[in-house]
mmCIF file of C-alpha atoms and ligand atoms in Angstrom:
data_model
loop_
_atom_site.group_PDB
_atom_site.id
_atom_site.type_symbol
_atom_site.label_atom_id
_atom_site.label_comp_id
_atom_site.label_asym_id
_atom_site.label_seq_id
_atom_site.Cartn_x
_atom_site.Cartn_y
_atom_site.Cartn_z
ATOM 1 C CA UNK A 158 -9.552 2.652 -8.216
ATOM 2 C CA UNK A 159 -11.397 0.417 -5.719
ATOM 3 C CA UNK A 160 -13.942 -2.093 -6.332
ATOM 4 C CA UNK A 161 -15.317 -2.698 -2.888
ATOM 5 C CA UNK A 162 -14.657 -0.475 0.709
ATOM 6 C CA UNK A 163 -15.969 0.222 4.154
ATOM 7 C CA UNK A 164 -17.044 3.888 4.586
ATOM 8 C CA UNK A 165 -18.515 5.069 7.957
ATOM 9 C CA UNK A 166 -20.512 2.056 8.762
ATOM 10 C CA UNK A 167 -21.715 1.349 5.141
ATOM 11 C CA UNK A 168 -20.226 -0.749 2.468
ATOM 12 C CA UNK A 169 -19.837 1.011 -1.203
ATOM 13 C CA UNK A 170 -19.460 -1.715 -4.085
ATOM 14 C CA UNK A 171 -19.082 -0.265 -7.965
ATOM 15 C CA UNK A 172 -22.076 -2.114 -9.495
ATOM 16 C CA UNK A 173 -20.516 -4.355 -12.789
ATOM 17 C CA UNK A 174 -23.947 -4.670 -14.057
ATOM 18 C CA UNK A 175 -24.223 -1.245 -15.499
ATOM 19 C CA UNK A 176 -20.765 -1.053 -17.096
ATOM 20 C CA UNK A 177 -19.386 -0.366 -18.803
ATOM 21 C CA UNK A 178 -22.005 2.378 -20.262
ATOM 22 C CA UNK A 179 -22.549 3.756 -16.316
ATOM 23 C CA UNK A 180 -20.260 4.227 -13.207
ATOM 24 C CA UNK A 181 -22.516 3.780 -10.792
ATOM 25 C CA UNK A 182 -21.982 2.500 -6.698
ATOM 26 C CA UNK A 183 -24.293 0.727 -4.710
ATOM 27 C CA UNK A 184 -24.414 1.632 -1.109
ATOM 28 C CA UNK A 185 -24.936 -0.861 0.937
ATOM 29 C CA UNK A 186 -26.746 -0.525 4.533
ATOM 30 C CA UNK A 187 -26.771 -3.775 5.729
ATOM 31 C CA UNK A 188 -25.175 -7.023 5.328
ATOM 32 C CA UNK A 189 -28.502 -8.636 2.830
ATOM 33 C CA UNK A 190 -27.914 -5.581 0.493
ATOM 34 C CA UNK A 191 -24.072 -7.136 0.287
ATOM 35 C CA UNK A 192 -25.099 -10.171 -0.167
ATOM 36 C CA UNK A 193 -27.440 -9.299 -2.863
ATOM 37 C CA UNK A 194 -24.657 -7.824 -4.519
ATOM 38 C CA UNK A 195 -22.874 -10.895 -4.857
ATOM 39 C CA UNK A 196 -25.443 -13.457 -5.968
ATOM 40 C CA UNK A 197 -26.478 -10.710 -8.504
ATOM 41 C CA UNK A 198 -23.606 -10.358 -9.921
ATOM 42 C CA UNK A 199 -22.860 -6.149 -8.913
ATOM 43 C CA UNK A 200 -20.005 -7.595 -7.470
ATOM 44 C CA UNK A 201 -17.913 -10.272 -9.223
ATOM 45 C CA UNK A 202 -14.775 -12.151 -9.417
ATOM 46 C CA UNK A 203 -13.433 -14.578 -6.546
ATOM 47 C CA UNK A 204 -10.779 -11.923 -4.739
ATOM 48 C CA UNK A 205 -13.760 -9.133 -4.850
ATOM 49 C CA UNK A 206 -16.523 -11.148 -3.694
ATOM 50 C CA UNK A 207 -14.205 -12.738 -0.756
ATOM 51 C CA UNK A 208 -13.528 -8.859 0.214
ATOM 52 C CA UNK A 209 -17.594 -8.217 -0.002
ATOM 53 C CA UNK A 210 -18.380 -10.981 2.009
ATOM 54 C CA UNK A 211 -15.626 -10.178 4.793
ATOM 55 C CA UNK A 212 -16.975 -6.606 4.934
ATOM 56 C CA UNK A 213 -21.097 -7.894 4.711
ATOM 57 C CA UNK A 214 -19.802 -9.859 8.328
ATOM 58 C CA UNK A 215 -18.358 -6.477 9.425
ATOM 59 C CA UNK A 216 -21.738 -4.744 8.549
ATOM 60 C CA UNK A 217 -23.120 -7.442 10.232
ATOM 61 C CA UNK A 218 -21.002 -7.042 13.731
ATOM 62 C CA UNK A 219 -21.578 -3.254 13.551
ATOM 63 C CA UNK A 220 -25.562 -2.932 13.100
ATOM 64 C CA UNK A 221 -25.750 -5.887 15.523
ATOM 65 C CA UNK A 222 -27.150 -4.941 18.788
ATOM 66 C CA UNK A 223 -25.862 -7.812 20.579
ATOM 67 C CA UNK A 224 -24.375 -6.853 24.519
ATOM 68 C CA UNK A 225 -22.839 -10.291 24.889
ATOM 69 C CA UNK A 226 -20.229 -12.033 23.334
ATOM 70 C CA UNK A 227 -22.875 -14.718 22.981
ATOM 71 C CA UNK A 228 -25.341 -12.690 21.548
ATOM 72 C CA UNK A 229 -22.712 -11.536 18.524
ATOM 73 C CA UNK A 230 -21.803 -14.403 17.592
ATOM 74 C CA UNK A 231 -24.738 -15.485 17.290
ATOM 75 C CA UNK A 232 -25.723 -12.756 14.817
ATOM 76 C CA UNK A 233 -22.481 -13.120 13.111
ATOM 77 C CA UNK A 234 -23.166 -16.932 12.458
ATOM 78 C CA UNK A 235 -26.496 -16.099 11.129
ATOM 79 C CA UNK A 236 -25.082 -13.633 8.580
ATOM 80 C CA UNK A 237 -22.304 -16.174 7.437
ATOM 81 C CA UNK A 238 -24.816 -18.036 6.926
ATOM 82 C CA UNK A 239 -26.514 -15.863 4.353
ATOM 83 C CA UNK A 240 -23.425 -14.869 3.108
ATOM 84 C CA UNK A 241 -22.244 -18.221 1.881
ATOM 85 C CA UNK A 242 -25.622 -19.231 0.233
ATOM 86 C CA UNK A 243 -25.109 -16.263 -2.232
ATOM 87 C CA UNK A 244 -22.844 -18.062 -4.664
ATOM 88 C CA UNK A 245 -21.132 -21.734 -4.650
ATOM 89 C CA UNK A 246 -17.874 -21.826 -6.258
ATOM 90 C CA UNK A 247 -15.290 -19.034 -5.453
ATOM 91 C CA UNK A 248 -13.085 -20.527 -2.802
ATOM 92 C CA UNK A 249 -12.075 -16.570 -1.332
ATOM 93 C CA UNK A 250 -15.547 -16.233 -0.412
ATOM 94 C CA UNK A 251 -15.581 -19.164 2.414
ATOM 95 C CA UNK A 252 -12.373 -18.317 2.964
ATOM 96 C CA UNK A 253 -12.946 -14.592 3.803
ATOM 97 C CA UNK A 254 -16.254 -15.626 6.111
ATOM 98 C CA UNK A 255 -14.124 -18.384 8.034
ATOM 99 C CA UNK A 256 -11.390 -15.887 8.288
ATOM 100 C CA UNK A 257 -13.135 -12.951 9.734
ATOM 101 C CA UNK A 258 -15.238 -15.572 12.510
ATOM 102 C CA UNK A 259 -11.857 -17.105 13.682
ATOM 103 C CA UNK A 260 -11.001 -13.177 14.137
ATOM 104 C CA UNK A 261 -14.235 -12.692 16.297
ATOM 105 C CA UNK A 262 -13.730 -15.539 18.246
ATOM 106 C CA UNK A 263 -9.921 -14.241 18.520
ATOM 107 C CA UNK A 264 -10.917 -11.107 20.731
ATOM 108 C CA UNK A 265 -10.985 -10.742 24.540
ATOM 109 C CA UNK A 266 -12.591 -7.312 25.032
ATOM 110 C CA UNK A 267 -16.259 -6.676 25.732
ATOM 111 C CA UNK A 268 -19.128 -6.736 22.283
ATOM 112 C CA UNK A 269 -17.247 -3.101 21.171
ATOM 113 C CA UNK A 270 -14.007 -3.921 21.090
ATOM 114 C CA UNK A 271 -14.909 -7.164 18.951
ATOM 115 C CA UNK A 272 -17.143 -5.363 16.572
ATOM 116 C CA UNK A 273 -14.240 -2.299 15.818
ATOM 117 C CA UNK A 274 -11.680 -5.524 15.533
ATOM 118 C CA UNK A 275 -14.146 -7.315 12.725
ATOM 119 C CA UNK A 276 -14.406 -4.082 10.878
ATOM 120 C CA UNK A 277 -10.488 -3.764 11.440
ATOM 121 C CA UNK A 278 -10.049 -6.662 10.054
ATOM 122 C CA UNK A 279 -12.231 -6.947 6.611
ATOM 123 C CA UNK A 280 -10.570 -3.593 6.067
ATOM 124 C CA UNK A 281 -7.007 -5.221 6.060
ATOM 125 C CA UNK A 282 -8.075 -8.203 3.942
ATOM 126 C CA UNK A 283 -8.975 -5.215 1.501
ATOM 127 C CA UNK A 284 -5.710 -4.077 1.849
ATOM 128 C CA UNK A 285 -4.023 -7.420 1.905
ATOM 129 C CA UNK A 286 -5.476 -8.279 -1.406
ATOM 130 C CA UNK A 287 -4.169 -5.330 -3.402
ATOM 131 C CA UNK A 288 -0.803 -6.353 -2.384
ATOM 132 C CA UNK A 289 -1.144 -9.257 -2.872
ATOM 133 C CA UNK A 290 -2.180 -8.761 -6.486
ATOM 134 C CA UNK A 291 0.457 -6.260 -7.214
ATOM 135 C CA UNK A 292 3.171 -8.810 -5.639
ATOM 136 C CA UNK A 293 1.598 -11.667 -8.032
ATOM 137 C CA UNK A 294 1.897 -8.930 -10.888
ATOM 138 C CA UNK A 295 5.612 -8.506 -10.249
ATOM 139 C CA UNK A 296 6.078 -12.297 -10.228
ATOM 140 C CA UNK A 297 4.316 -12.729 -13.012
ATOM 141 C CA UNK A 298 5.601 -10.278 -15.074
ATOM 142 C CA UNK A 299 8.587 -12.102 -15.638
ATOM 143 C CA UNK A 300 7.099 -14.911 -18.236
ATOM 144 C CA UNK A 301 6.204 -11.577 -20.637
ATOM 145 C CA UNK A 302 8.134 -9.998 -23.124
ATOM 146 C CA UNK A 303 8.103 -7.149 -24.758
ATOM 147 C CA UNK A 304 5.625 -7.275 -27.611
ATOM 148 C CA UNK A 305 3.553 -10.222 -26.623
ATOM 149 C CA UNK A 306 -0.112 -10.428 -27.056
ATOM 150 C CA UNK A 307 -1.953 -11.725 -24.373
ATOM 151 C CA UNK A 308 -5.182 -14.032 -24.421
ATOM 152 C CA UNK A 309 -7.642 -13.520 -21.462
ATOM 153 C CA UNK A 310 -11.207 -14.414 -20.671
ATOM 154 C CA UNK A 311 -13.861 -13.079 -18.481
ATOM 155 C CA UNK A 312 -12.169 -10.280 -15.981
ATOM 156 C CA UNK A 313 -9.828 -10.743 -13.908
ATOM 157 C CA UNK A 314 -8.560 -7.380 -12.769
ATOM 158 C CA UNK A 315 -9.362 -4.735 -10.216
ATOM 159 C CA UNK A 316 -13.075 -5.210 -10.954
ATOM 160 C CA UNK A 317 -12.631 -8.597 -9.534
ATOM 161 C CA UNK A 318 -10.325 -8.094 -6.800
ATOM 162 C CA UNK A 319 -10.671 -5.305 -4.207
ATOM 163 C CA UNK A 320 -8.941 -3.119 -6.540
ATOM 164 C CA UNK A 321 -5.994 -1.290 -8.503
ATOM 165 C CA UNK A 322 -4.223 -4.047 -10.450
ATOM 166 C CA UNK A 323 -6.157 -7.515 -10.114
ATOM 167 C CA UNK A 324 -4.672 -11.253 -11.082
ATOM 168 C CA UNK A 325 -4.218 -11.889 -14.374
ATOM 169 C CA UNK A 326 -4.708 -8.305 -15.515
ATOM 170 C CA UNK A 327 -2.425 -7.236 -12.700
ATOM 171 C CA UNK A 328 0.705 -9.157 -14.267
ATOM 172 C CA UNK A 329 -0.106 -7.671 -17.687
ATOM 173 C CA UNK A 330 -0.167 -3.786 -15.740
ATOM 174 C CA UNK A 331 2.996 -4.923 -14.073
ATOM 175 C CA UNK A 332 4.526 -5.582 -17.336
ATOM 176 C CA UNK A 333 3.123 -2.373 -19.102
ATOM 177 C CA UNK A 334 4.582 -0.198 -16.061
ATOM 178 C CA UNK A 335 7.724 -2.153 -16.694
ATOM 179 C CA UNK A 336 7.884 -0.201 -19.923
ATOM 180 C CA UNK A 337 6.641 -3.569 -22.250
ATOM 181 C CA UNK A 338 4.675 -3.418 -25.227
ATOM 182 C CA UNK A 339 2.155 -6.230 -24.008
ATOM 183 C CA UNK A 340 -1.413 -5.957 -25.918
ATOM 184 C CA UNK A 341 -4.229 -7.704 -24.710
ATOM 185 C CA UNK A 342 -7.100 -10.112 -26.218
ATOM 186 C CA UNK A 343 -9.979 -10.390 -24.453
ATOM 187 C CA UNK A 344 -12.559 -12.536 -24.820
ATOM 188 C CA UNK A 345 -16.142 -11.921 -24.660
ATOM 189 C CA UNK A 346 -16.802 -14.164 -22.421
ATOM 190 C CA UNK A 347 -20.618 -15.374 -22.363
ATOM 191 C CA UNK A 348 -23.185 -15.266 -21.309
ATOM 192 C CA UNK A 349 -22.615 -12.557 -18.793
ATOM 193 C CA UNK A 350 -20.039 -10.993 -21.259
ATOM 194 C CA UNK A 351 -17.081 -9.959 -18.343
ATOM 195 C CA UNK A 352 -14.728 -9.841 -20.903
ATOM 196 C CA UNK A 353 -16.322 -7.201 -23.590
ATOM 197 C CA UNK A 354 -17.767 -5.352 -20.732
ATOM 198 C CA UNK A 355 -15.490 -5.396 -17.896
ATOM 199 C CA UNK A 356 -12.098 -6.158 -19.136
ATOM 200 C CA UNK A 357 -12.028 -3.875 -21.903
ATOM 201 C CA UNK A 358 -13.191 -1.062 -19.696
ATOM 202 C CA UNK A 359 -10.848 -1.395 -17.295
ATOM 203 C CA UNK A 360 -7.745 -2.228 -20.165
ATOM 204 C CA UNK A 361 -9.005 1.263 -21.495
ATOM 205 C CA UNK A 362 -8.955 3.210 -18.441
ATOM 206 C CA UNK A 363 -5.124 2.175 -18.291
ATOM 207 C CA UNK A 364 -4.522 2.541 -21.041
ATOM 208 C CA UNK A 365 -3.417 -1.269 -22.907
ATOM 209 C CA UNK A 366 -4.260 -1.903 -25.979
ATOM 210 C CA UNK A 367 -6.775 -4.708 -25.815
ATOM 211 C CA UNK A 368 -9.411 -6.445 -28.410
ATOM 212 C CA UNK A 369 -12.343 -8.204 -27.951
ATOM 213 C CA UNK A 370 -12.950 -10.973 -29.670
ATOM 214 C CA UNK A 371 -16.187 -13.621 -29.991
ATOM 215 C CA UNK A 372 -15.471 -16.964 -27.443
ATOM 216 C CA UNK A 373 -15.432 -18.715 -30.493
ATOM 217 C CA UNK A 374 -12.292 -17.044 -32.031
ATOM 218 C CA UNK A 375 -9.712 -18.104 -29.781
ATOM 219 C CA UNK A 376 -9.111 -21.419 -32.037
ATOM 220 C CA UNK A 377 -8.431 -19.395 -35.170
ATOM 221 C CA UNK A 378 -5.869 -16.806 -33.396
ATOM 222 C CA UNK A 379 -4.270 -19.289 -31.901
ATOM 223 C CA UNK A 380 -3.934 -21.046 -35.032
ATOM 224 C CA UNK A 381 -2.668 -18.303 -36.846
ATOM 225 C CA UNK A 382 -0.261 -17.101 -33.987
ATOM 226 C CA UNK A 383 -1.760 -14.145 -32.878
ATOM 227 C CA UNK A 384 -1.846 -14.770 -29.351
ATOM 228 C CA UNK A 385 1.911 -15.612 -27.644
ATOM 229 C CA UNK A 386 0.557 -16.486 -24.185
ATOM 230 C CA UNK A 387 -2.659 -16.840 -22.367
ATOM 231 C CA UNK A 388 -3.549 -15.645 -18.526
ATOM 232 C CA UNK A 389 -6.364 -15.983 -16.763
ATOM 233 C CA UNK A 390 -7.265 -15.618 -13.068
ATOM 234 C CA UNK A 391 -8.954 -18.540 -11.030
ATOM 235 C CA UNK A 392 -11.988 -19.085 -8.717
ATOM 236 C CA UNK A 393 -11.072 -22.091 -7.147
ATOM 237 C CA UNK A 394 -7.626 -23.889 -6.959
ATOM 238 C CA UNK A 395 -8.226 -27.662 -5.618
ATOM 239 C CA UNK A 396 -5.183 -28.552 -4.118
ATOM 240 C CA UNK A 397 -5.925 -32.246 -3.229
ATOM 241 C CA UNK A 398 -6.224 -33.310 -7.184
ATOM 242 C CA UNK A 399 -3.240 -31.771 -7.870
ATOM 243 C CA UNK A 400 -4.186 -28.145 -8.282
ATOM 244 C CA UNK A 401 -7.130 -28.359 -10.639
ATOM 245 C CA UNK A 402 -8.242 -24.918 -11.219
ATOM 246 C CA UNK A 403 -11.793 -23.786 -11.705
ATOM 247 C CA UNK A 404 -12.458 -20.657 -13.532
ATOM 248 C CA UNK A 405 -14.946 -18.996 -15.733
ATOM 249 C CA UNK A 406 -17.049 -21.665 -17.724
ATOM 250 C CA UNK A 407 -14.310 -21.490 -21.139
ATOM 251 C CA UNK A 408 -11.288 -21.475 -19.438
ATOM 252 C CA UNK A 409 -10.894 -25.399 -20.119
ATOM 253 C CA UNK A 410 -11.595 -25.113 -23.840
ATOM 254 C CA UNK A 411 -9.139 -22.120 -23.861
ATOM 255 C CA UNK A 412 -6.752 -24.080 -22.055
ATOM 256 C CA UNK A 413 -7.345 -27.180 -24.583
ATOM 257 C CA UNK A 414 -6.795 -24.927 -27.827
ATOM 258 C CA UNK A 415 -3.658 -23.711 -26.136
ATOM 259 C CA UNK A 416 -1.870 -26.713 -25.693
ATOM 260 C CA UNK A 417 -2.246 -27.835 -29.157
ATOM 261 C CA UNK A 418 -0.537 -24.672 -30.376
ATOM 262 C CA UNK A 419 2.164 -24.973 -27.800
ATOM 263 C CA UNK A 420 1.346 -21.262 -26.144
ATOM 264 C CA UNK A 421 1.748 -21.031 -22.680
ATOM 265 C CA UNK A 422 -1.481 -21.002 -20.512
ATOM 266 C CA UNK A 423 -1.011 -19.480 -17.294
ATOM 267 C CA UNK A 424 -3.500 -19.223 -13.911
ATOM 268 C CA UNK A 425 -2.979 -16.252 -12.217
ATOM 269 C CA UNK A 426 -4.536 -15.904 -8.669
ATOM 270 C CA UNK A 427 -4.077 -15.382 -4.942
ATOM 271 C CA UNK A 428 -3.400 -18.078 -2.411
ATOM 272 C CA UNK A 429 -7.296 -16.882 -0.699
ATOM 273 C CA UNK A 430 -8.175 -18.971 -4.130
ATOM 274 C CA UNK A 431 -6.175 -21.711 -2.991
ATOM 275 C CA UNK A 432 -8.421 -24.703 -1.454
ATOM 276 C CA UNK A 433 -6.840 -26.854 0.604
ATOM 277 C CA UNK A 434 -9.886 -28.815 2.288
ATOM 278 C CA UNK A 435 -12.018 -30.396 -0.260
ATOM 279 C CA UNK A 436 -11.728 -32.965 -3.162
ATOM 280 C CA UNK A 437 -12.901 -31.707 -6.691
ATOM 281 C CA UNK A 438 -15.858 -33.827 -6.565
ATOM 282 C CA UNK A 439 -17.377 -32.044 -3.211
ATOM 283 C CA UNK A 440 -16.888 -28.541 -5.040
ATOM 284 C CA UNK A 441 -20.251 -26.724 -6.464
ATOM 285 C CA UNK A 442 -19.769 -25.800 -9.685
ATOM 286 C CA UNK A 443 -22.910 -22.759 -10.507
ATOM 287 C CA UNK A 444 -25.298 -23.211 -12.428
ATOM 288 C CA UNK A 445 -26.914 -20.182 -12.906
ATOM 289 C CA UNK A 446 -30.368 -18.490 -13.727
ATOM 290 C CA UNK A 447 -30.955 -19.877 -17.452
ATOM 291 C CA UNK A 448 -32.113 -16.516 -19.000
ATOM 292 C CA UNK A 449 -28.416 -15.565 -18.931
ATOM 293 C CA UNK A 450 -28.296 -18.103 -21.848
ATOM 294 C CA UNK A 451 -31.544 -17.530 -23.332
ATOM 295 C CA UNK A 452 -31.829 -13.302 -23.556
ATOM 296 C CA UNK A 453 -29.514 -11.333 -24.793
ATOM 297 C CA UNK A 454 -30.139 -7.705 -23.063
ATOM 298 C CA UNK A 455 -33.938 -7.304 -22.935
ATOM 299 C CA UNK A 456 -33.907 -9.716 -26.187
ATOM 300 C CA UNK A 457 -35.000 -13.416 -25.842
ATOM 301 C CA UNK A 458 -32.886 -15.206 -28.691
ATOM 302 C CA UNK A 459 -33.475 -19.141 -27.600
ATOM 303 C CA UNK A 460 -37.040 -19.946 -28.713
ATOM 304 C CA UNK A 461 -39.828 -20.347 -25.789
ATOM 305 C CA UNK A 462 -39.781 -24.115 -24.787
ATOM 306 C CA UNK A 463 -35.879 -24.750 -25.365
ATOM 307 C CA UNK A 464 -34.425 -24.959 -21.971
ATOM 308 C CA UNK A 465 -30.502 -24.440 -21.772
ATOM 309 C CA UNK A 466 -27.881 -25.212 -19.740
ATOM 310 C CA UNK A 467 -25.518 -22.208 -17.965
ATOM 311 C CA UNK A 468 -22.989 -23.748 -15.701
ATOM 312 C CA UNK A 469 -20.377 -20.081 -14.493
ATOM 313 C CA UNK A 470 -17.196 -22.278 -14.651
ATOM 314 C CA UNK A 471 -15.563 -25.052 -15.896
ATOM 315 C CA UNK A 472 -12.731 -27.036 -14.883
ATOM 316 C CA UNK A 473 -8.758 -27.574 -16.062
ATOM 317 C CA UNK A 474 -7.030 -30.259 -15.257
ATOM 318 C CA UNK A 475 -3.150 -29.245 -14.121
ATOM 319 C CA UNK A 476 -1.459 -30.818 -17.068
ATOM 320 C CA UNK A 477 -2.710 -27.576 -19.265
ATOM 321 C CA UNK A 478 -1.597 -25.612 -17.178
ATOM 322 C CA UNK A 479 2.161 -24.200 -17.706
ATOM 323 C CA UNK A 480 2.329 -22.068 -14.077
ATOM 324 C CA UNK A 481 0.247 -20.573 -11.479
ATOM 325 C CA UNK A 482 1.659 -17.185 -10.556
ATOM 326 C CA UNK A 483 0.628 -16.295 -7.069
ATOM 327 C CA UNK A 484 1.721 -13.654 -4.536
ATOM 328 C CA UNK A 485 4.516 -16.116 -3.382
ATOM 329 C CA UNK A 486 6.018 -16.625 -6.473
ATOM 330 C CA UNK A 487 5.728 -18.102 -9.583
ATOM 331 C CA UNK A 488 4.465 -22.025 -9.440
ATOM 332 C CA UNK A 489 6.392 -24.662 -11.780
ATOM 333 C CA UNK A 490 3.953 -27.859 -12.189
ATOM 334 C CA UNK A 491 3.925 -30.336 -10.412
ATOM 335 C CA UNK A 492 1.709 -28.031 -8.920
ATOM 336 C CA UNK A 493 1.137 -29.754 -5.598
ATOM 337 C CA UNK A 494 4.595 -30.480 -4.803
ATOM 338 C CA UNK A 495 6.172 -26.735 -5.476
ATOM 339 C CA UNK A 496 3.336 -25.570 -3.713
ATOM 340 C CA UNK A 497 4.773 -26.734 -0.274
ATOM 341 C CA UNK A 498 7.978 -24.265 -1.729
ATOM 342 C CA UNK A 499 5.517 -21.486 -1.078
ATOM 343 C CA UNK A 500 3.365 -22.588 1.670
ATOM 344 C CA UNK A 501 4.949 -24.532 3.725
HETATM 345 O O1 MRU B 852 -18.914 -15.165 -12.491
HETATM 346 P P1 MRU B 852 -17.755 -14.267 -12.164
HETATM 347 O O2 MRU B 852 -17.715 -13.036 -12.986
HETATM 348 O O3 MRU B 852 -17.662 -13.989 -10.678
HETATM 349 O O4 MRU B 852 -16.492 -15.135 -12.532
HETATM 350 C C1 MRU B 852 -15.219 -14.593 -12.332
HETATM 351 C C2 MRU B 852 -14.139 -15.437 -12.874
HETATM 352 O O5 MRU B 852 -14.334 -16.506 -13.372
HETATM 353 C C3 MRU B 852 -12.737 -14.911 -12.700
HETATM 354 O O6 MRU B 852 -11.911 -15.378 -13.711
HETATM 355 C C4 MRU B 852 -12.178 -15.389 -11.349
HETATM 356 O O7 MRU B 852 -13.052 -15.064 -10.308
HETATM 357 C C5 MRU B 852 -10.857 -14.824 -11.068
HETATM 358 S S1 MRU B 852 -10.946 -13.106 -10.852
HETATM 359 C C6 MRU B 852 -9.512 -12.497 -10.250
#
């Protein structure tokens, strides 16, 4: 039930693109192929692509043929490179390439000792981050009861972590080991369609009762009560402005909808998401390639000559938001202030 691992000297991703009608996994040789991954979109989801990218740098440290210190990090500073020009917003993904340099620099040993360390270390981050999620599961389990039905969008379970439980899906598995009736509603989540595609799969292979639903619906269900509370998972936290959380372009709408019907909305997501350098206004929100908005499958469904707009994620302002669960705990706004409860 992993998304991403190391396996003698290659990395193995399951490519998202082809599900959920094919399980197929991409082997990748060298640290590009990883990259490709991620700016394709065969890998997804902030936790999984800060995993990919910490195990492209190992890929990069192993294949390198460096015989000095010097010479490695050099190589590894050219792949980190790469590796943060694949995609713009998910904080884990700086996060994991900053994390696995300071590691390199960390060693005193000759070029093989450092190399075995780097791979030693993506390898735990792996590990780290299942934890991680199934500790934020735990936590979070606590704001369900039995019987609710819960709103997500896009995916934001083990298909976008390293693997087994994921953020906000995690806390909903948490709660259906705990023996509560939770159902889910996913939304479709367009253009790239995450939600009918990826959370549904993964929902079904667990076995939770989950329904997919048009973006467009949530106003109605919410208006008619059918969804009790809403969790979704985060690709960037900005702590500076008060914990503004960036997720999948609809989140804020979601988030909008909720409030006015007085259901909880809750971020679920791992303090890797967490950024605690930059203002909102120096983060990159994606604007991806515009035939995501324009075809449908092979089908072209925006007349030739109408250009679109396709930003990946939007932004919600901390006063929608009712918690953050992470790994730590459970986060009571003011978000910035209970945060130092957690992290110190
Ligand atoms: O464009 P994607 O599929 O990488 O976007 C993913 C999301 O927006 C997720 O909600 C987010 O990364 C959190 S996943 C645990």
């Amino acid at each position: 039930m992993r998304t991403v691992w190391w396996e003698k000297g290659k990395v193995i991703l399951i490519n998202q693109k082809k599900l959920p009608e094919e399980v197929v996994y991409v082997e990748c040789e060298d640290y590009h192929r990883v990259a490709e991954s991620i700016k394709t979109l065969e890998i997804r989801g902030a936790p999984a692509i800060g995993v990919a990218a910490a195990m492209a740098l190992a890929l990069a440290a192993y294949q390198s043929n460096a015989t000095s210190r010097h010479a490695l990090r050099k190589d590894l500073t050219e792949a980190a490179e790469v590796i943060k020009a694949t995609r713009p917003t998910a904080r884990n993904l700086f996060w994991a390439v900053e994390r696995v340099l300071l590691k390199a620099e960390s060693f005193e040993g000759d070029v093989s000792e450092a190399v075995e360390g780097i791979v030693t270390e993506a390898v735990l981050m792996a590990e780290e981050d299942v934890a991680a999620n199934k500790a934020m599961g735990t936590h979070g389990a606590m704001l369900l009861e039995d019987g609710d039905v819960v709103g997500t969008i896009c995916n934001a379970g083990r298909l976008a972590t390293a693997g087994e439980y994921g953020t906000a899906l995690g806390v909903i598995k948490v709660a259906h080991e705990q023996g509560k009736k939770i159902s889910v509603i996913a939304l479709e989540t367009r253009p790239v369609l995450q939600g009918a595609r990826l959370t549904a799969f993964e929902l079904m292979q667990d076995g939770i009762d989950v329904k997919v639903v048009c973006d467009g619906a949530v106003g109605y269900l919410f208006y008619k009560g059918m969804i009790d509370k809403f969790i979704c998972g985060a690709d960037r936290i900005v702590v500076a402005d008060d914990c503004y959380v960036i997720n999948k372009v609809g989140t804020h709408t979601v988030s909008l909808v909720a409030k006015q019907y007085g259901v909880p909305f809750y971020v679920a997501a791992p303090l890797s998401t967490f950024d605690f350098q930059h203002r909102l206004g120096e983060v990159e929100i994606e604007e991806r390639d515009s035939r995501e908005v324009t075809n449908i499958g092979k089908r072209r469904i925006v007349p030739h000559g109408v250009s679109v707009l396709n930003p990946a994620f939007d932004i919600t302002p901390p006063e929608f938001v009712n918690a953050i669960i992470t790994e730590k705990g459970v986060i009571q706004p003011p978000f910035k202030t209970n945060l130092k409860h957690v992290v110190p």
